[in-house]
Amino acid sequence: DSGVTQTPKHLITATGQRVTLRCSPRSGDLSVYWYQQSLDQGLQFLIQYYNGEERAKGNILERFSAQQFPDLHSELNLSSLELGDSALYFCASSVGGSQHEQYFGPGTRLTVT
Amino acid sequence: AQTVTQSQPEMSVQEAETVTLSCTYDTSESDYYLFWYKQPPSRQMILVIRQEAYKQQNATENRFSVNFQKAAKSFSLKISDSQLGDAAMYFCAYNNAGNMLTFGGGTRLMVKP
């Protein structure tokens, strides 16, 4: 158990819908990262927040957005869902900075039908 | 942009034997961090080992060790005394001041009893 929690574990929804994925980082960690793992794209970095502020952005679609709240939990919002958005979405957390290990949550499996 | 390459899509090893998984990366940075993550069938991403680029000494964690060749930009993982529980996907990852992890495509390790 990494100490990072993600909800829900599984999500099945239809195209065009909007969903919210939630992540709680390990106690004491200020950085939260979101990654997408799909069969064709592999593991890709989406976005990072540090202590409530956006720190880095990767290959995140405009239909996707995220935020980190004062209690440091984070939410990833996916809208206008397409079949290709079906993937495993991971949240990871770290103390902060590239030298620190990132600990991953169990992931949310999103299926868009 | 940094890239990480794992040239072995699949590897197999006999239980109790030793296996080495390969990873190469491309970067123009001099200060960075390298990681190996394990992803068992449960899909959880588990940190196995990390290496700081400024350290010449290879990292070790119990049965896991790395061979870090900075000039060759190579970062291989050696698993000694392989166990059935080692069967998983293994991902090599790179991190520098950008904080995001860049992952290789993964190597599926099978352990034969």
XYZ file of C-alpha atoms in Angstrom:
226
model
C 0.000 0.000 0.000
C 1.609 3.241 -1.210
C -0.556 5.513 0.938
C -2.043 7.193 -2.138
C -5.775 6.615 -2.549
C -7.856 6.961 -5.677
C -11.583 6.769 -6.194
C -13.427 5.256 -7.884
C -11.572 2.060 -8.825
C -13.684 1.518 -11.906
C -15.833 3.843 -13.948
C -17.982 2.992 -16.949
C -19.606 5.820 -18.819
C -20.857 6.779 -22.247
C -19.299 8.966 -24.906
C -19.931 12.658 -24.417
C -20.208 12.372 -20.655
C -18.098 14.012 -17.933
C -16.412 12.267 -15.017
C -14.311 13.260 -12.021
C -11.483 11.164 -10.658
C -10.293 11.798 -7.134
C -6.892 11.360 -5.513
C -5.626 11.755 -1.962
C -1.842 11.947 -1.670
C 0.316 10.367 0.988
C 0.420 12.229 4.265
C 2.970 15.027 4.008
C 3.271 14.957 0.217
C 2.680 18.298 -1.475
C 2.969 17.230 -5.107
C 0.313 15.359 -7.022
C 0.800 13.985 -10.526
C -1.700 12.495 -12.948
C -0.720 9.869 -15.518
C -2.677 8.042 -18.178
C -1.887 4.454 -19.144
C -3.408 3.227 -22.370
C -2.534 0.339 -24.659
C -1.508 2.516 -27.587
C 0.109 5.459 -25.761
C 1.739 3.701 -22.824
C 2.242 5.667 -19.607
C 1.947 9.396 -20.180
C 2.254 12.317 -17.809
C -0.767 14.594 -17.799
C -0.327 17.280 -15.172
C 1.322 18.125 -11.844
C 0.176 20.233 -8.924
C 2.330 21.396 -6.061
C 0.691 22.757 -2.934
C -2.368 23.877 -4.828
C -0.679 25.367 -7.865
C -0.215 23.892 -11.316
C 3.486 23.114 -11.722
C 3.840 21.209 -14.988
C 1.693 20.164 -17.891
C 2.172 17.235 -20.217
C 0.060 15.740 -22.973
C -3.219 16.731 -21.403
C -6.157 17.333 -23.690
C -8.122 20.570 -23.459
C -11.161 18.477 -22.501
C -9.307 17.446 -19.363
C -8.654 19.636 -16.356
C -7.399 19.175 -12.836
C -7.100 20.985 -9.567
C -5.577 20.519 -6.139
C -7.537 21.634 -3.119
C -6.316 23.209 0.150
C -6.375 19.802 1.846
C -4.057 18.667 -0.984
C -6.390 16.146 -2.541
C -6.705 16.455 -6.288
C -9.390 15.886 -8.874
C -9.026 15.155 -12.570
C -12.027 16.155 -14.649
C -12.569 14.513 -18.021
C -15.318 15.904 -20.239
C -16.828 15.196 -23.662
C -15.486 11.690 -23.289
C -14.466 9.714 -26.349
C -13.845 5.999 -26.792
C -10.114 6.717 -26.932
C -10.171 8.129 -23.411
C -10.633 4.623 -22.047
C -7.526 4.010 -19.969
C -6.098 3.519 -16.517
C -5.588 6.863 -14.785
C -2.985 7.007 -12.074
C -2.385 9.581 -9.441
C 1.042 9.761 -7.839
C 2.379 11.888 -5.034
C 5.757 12.984 -3.754
C 7.238 15.344 -1.247
C 8.120 17.554 -4.205
C 10.948 17.917 -6.667
C 12.425 15.573 -9.226
C 14.766 13.931 -6.740
C 11.907 12.507 -4.773
C 10.230 9.227 -5.561
C 6.702 9.320 -6.829
C 4.349 6.893 -5.154
C 1.417 5.725 -7.201
C -2.162 5.091 -6.242
C -4.025 1.973 -7.409
C -5.470 3.780 -10.425
C -8.958 4.370 -11.789
C -9.993 2.198 -14.719
C -12.141 4.310 -17.048
C -14.176 2.604 -19.731
C -16.014 4.783 -22.236
C -18.702 2.957 -24.221
C 12.551 15.986 -25.201
C 13.770 13.093 -23.155
C 13.023 9.595 -24.360
C 13.296 6.262 -22.607
C 13.639 3.019 -24.536
C 13.183 -0.529 -23.323
C 14.191 -2.753 -26.185
C 12.959 -6.043 -24.688
C 9.163 -6.310 -24.846
C 9.290 -9.674 -23.076
C 11.804 -11.598 -21.015
C 11.623 -14.889 -19.204
C 13.717 -16.323 -16.399
C 13.820 -19.547 -14.476
C 12.950 -19.303 -10.812
C 16.067 -18.665 -8.669
C 18.055 -17.485 -11.704
C 19.222 -13.965 -12.541
C 17.788 -11.745 -15.239
C 18.753 -8.314 -16.560
C 16.285 -5.866 -18.065
C 17.665 -3.163 -20.349
C 16.861 0.520 -20.528
C 18.427 3.370 -22.456
C 17.514 7.015 -22.366
C 18.271 10.164 -24.245
C 18.859 13.467 -22.482
C 21.045 16.531 -22.684
C 20.773 17.120 -18.942
C 23.574 16.243 -16.542
C 21.511 16.063 -13.375
C 18.582 13.673 -13.337
C 17.098 10.644 -11.625
C 16.262 7.204 -12.922
C 13.754 4.726 -11.566
C 12.473 1.227 -12.119
C 8.808 0.566 -11.416
C 7.089 -2.803 -11.276
C 3.488 -3.295 -12.382
C 2.077 -6.711 -11.405
C -1.257 -7.993 -12.732
C -3.012 -5.919 -10.064
C -1.877 -2.864 -12.117
C -0.436 -1.145 -9.066
C 2.768 0.773 -9.891
C 5.411 -0.166 -7.332
C 8.738 1.631 -7.021
C 11.582 -0.876 -7.178
C 14.752 1.188 -7.163
C 16.106 4.640 -7.916
C 19.453 6.031 -9.092
C 20.800 9.557 -8.932
C 22.801 10.501 -12.007
C 25.468 12.276 -9.949
C 26.236 9.095 -8.015
C 28.721 6.697 -9.563
C 27.778 3.892 -7.206
C 25.060 1.612 -8.518
C 21.920 1.422 -6.399
C 20.880 -1.862 -4.795
C 17.719 -2.936 -2.993
C 17.887 -6.500 -1.723
C 17.684 -8.749 -4.823
C 17.410 -5.770 -7.173
C 20.400 -3.827 -8.444
C 21.132 -1.522 -11.338
C 23.993 -1.082 -13.748
C 24.108 2.644 -14.440
C 26.363 3.715 -17.303
C 25.991 7.495 -17.561
C 28.159 7.991 -20.627
C 26.289 5.272 -22.494
C 22.938 6.520 -21.105
C 22.122 3.014 -20.010
C 20.259 1.920 -16.876
C 19.669 -1.819 -16.600
C 17.930 -3.685 -13.784
C 19.289 -6.961 -12.473
C 17.022 -9.247 -10.519
C 18.844 -11.972 -8.623
C 17.309 -15.180 -7.264
C 14.129 -14.561 -9.267
C 10.875 -15.431 -7.552
C 7.423 -16.155 -8.944
C 6.232 -12.878 -7.430
C 8.678 -10.982 -9.628
C 6.527 -11.704 -12.670
C 5.244 -8.320 -13.821
C 5.686 -5.460 -16.262
C 8.767 -3.437 -15.474
C 9.027 0.195 -16.463
C 12.138 2.300 -16.588
C 11.531 5.992 -15.889
C 13.476 9.247 -16.105
C 12.978 12.429 -14.122
C 14.808 15.737 -14.153
C 13.969 19.255 -13.049
C 10.728 19.048 -14.995
C 9.427 16.743 -12.265
C 7.410 14.604 -14.635
C 8.332 10.958 -15.088
C 9.028 9.834 -18.633
C 8.462 6.098 -18.974
C 9.774 3.490 -21.325
C 7.411 1.114 -23.066
C 7.891 -1.610 -20.474
C 9.271 -5.148 -20.365
C 7.043 -8.065 -19.436
C 8.945 -10.473 -17.206
C 7.791 -14.066 -16.931
C 9.180 -16.329 -14.224
C 9.137 -20.056 -14.897
C 8.859 -22.428 -11.941
